[in-house]
mmCIF file of C-alpha atoms and ligand atoms in Angstrom:
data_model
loop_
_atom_site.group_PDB
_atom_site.id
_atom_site.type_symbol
_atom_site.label_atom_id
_atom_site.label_comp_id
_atom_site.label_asym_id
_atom_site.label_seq_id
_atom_site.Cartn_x
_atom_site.Cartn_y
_atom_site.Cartn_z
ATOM 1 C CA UNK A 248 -38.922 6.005 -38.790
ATOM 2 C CA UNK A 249 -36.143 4.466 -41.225
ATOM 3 C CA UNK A 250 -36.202 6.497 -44.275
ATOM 4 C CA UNK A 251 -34.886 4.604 -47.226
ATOM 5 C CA UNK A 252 -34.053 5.093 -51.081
ATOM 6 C CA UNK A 253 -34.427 2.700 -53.811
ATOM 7 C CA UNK A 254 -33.697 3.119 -57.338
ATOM 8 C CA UNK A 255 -37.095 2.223 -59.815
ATOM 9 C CA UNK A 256 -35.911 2.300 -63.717
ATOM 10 C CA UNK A 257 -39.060 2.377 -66.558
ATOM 11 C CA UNK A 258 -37.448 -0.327 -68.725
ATOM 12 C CA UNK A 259 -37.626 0.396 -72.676
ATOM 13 C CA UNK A 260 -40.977 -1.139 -73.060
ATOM 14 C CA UNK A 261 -42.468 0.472 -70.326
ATOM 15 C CA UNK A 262 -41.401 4.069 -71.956
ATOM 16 C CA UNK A 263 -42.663 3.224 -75.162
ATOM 17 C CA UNK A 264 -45.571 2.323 -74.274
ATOM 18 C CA UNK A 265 -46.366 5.520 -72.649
ATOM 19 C CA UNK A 266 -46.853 4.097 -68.568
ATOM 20 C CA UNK A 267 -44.029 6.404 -67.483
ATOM 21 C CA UNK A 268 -46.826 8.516 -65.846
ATOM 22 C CA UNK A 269 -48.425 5.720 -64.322
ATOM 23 C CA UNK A 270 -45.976 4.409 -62.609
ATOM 24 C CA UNK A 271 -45.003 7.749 -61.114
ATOM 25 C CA UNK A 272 -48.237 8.508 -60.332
ATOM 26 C CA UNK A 273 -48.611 4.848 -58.684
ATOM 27 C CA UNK A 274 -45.437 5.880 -56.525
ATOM 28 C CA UNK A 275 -46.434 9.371 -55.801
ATOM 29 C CA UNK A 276 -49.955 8.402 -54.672
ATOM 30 C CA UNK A 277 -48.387 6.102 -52.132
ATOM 31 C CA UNK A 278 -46.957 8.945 -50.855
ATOM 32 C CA UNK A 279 -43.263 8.261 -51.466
ATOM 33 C CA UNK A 280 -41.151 11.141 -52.309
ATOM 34 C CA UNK A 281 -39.359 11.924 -55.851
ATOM 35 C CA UNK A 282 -35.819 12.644 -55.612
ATOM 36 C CA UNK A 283 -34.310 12.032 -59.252
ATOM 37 C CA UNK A 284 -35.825 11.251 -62.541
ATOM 38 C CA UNK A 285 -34.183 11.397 -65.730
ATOM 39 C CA UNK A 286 -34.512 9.958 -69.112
ATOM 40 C CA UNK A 287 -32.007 8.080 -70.364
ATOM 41 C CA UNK A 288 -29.910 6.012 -73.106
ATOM 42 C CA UNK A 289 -27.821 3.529 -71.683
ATOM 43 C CA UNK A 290 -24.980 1.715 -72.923
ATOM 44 C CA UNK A 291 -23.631 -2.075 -72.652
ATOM 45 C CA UNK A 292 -21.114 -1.249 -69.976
ATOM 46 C CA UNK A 293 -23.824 0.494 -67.905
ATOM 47 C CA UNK A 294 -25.791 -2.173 -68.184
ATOM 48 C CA UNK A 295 -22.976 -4.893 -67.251
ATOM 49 C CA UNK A 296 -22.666 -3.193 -63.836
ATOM 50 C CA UNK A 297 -26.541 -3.081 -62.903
ATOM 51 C CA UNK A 298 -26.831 -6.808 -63.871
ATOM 52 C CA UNK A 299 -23.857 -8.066 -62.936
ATOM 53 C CA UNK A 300 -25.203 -10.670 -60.761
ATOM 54 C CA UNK A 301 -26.403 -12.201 -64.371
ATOM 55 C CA UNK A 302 -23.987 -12.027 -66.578
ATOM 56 C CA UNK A 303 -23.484 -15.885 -66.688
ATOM 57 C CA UNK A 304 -27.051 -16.760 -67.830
ATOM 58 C CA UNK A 305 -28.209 -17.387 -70.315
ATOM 59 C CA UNK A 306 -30.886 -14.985 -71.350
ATOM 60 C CA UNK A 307 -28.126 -12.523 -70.829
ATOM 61 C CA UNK A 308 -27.797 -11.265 -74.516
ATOM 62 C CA UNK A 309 -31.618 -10.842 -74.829
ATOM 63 C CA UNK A 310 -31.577 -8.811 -71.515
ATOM 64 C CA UNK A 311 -28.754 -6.729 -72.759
ATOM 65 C CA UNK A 312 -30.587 -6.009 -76.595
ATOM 66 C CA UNK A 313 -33.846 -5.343 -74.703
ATOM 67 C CA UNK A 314 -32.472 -3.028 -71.824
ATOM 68 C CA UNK A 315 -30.340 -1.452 -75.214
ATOM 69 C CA UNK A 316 -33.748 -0.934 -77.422
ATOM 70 C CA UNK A 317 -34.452 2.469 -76.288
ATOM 71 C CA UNK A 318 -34.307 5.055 -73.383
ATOM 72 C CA UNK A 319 -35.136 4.373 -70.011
ATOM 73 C CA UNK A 320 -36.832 6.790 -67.119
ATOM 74 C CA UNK A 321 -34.523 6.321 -63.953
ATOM 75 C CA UNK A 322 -35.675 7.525 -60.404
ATOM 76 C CA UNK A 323 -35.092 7.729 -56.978
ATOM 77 C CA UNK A 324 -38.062 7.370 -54.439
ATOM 78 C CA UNK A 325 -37.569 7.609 -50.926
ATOM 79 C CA UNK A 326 -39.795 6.826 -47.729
ATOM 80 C CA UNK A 327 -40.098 3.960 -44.841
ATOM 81 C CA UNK A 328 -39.296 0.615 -46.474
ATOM 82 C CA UNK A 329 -39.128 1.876 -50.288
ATOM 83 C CA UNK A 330 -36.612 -1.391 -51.371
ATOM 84 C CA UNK A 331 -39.581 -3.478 -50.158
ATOM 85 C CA UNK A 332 -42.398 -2.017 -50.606
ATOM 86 C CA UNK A 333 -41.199 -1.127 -54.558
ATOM 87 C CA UNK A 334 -40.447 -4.580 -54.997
ATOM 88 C CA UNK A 335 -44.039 -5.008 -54.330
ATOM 89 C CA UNK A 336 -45.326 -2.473 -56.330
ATOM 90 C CA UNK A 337 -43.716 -4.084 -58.912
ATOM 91 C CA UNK A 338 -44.642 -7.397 -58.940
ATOM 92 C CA UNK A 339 -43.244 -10.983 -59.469
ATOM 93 C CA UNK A 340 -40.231 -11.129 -61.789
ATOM 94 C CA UNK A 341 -42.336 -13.393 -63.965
ATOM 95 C CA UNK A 342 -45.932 -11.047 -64.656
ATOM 96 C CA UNK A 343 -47.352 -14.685 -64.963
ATOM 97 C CA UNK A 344 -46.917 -14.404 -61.094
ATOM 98 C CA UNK A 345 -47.308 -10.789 -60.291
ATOM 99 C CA UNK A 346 -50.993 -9.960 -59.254
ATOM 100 C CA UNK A 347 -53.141 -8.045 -60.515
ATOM 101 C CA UNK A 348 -52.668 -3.998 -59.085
ATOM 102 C CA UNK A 349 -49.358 -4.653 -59.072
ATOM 103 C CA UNK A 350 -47.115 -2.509 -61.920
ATOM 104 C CA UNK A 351 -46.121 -5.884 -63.581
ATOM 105 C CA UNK A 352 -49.147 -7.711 -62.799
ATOM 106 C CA UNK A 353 -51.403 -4.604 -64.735
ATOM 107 C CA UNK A 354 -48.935 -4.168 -67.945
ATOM 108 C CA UNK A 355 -47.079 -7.055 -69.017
ATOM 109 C CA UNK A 356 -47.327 -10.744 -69.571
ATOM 110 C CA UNK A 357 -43.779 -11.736 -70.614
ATOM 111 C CA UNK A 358 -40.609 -11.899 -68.179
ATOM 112 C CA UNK A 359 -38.751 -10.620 -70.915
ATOM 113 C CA UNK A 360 -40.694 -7.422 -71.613
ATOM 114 C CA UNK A 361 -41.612 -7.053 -67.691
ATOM 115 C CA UNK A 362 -41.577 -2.885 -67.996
ATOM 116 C CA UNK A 363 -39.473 -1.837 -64.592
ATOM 117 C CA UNK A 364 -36.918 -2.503 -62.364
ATOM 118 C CA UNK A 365 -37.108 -1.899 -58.659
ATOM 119 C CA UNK A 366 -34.109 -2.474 -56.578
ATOM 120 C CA UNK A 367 -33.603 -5.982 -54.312
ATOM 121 C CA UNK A 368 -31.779 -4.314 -50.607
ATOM 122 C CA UNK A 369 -31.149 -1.168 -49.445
ATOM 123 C CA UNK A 370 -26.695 -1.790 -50.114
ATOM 124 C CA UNK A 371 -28.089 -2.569 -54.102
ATOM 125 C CA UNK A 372 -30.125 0.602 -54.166
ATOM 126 C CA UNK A 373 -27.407 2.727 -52.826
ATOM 127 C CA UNK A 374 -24.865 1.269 -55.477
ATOM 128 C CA UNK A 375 -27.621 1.694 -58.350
ATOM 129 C CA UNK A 376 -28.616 5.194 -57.558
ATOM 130 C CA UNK A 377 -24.543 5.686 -57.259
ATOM 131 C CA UNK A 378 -24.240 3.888 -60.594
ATOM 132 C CA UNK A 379 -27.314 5.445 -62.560
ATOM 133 C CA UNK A 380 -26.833 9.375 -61.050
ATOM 134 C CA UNK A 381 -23.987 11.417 -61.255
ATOM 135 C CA UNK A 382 -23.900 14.210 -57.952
ATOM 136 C CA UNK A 383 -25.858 16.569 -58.172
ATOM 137 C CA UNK A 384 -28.784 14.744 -60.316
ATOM 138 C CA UNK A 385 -30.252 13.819 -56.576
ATOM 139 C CA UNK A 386 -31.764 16.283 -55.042
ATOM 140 C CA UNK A 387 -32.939 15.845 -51.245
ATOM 141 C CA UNK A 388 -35.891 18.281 -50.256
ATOM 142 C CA UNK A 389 -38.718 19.204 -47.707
ATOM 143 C CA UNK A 390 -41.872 17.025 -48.899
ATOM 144 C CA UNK A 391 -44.730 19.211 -47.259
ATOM 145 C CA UNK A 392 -46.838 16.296 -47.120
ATOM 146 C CA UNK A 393 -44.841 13.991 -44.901
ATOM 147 C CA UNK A 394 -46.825 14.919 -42.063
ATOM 148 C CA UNK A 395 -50.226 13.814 -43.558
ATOM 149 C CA UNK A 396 -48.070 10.757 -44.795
ATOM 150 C CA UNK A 397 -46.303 9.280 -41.243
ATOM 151 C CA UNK A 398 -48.205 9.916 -37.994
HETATM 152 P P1 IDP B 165 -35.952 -8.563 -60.945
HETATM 153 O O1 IDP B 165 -35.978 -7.588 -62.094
HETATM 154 O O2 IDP B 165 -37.344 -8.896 -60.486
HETATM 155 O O3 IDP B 165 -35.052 -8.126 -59.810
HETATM 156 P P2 IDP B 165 -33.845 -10.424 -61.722
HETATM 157 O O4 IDP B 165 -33.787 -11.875 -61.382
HETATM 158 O O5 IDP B 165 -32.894 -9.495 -61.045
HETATM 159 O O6 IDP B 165 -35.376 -9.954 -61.508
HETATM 160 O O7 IDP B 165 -33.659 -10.319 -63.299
HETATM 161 C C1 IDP B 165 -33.452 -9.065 -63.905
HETATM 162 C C2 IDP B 165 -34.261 -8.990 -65.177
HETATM 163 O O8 IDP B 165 -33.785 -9.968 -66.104
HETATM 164 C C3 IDP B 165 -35.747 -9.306 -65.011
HETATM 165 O O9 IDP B 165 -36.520 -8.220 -64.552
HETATM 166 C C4 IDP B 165 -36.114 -9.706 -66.429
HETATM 167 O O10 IDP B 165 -36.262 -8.555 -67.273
HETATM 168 C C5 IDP B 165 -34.857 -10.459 -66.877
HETATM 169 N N1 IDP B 165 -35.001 -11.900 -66.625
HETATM 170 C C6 IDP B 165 -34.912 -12.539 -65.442
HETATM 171 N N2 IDP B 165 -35.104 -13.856 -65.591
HETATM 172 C C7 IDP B 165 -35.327 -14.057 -66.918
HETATM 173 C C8 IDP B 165 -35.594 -15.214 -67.716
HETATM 174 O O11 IDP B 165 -35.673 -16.347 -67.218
HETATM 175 N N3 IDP B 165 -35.760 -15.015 -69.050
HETATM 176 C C9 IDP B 165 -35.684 -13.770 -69.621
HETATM 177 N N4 IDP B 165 -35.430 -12.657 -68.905
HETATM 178 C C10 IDP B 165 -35.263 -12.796 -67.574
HETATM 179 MG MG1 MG B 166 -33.010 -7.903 -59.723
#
């Protein structure tokens, strides 16, 4: 069994509008395991690094002022396929795409307010979780109910 991390962030909507429990219940429930979650402010040079990638475009600024707006609730889930499967947990980028049962799909309608993040590979959640956590804020531990998880 590959066990894999990926880093899921509550964006600033999604924490103000109370689904922080939700969505860890939604990850919980599928039986992946918690291995960091924090609240958190972050700042414009934080936020350079995690979207890098698009800097260039154009709805760059109204990223950055949205992702700036207030905290967000960073974790670390881990379990077989976690990039993946998050990513479709999550939903389209666009919630006009993202079906229904999905995190975007149930909560938002705009891209722009599209309430979390889920990371794209397993090399992208390794730098995010490296980026987002300092040592010590990830904790590995013995999840009693792997074996009633996995066969
Ligand atoms: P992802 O979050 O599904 O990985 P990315 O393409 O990596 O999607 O874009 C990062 C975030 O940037 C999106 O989740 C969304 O909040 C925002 N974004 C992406 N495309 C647009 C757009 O066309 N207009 C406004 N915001 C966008
Ligand atoms: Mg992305």
């Amino acid at each position: 069994m590959e066990m894999e991390r990926t880093y899921i962030m509550i964006k600033p909507d999604g924490v103000q509008r109370g689904l922080v429990g939700n969505i860890v219940q939604r990850f919980e429930q599928r039986g992946y395991q918690l291995q960091a979650l924090k609240l958190f402010q972050a700042d414009e040079a934080l936020l350079r690094q995690h979207y890098c990638d698009l800097v260039e475009k154009k709805f760059f600024p109204d990223l950055l002022s949205y992702m700036l707006s207030g905290p967000v609730c960073c974790m670390v889930w881990q379990g077989e396929n976690a990039v993946k499967m998050g990513r479709q947990m999550l939903g389209a980028t666009n919630p006009q795409e993202s079906l229904p049962g999905t995190i975007r799909g149930d909560f938002s309608i705009v891209v722009g307010r599209n309430i979390c993040h889920g990371s794209d590979s397993a090399e992208n959640a390794e730098k995010e979780i490296a980026l987002w956590f300092k040592d010590g804020e990830v904790v590995s531990w013995e999840d009693h109910s792997k074996a009633w998880v996995y066969e």
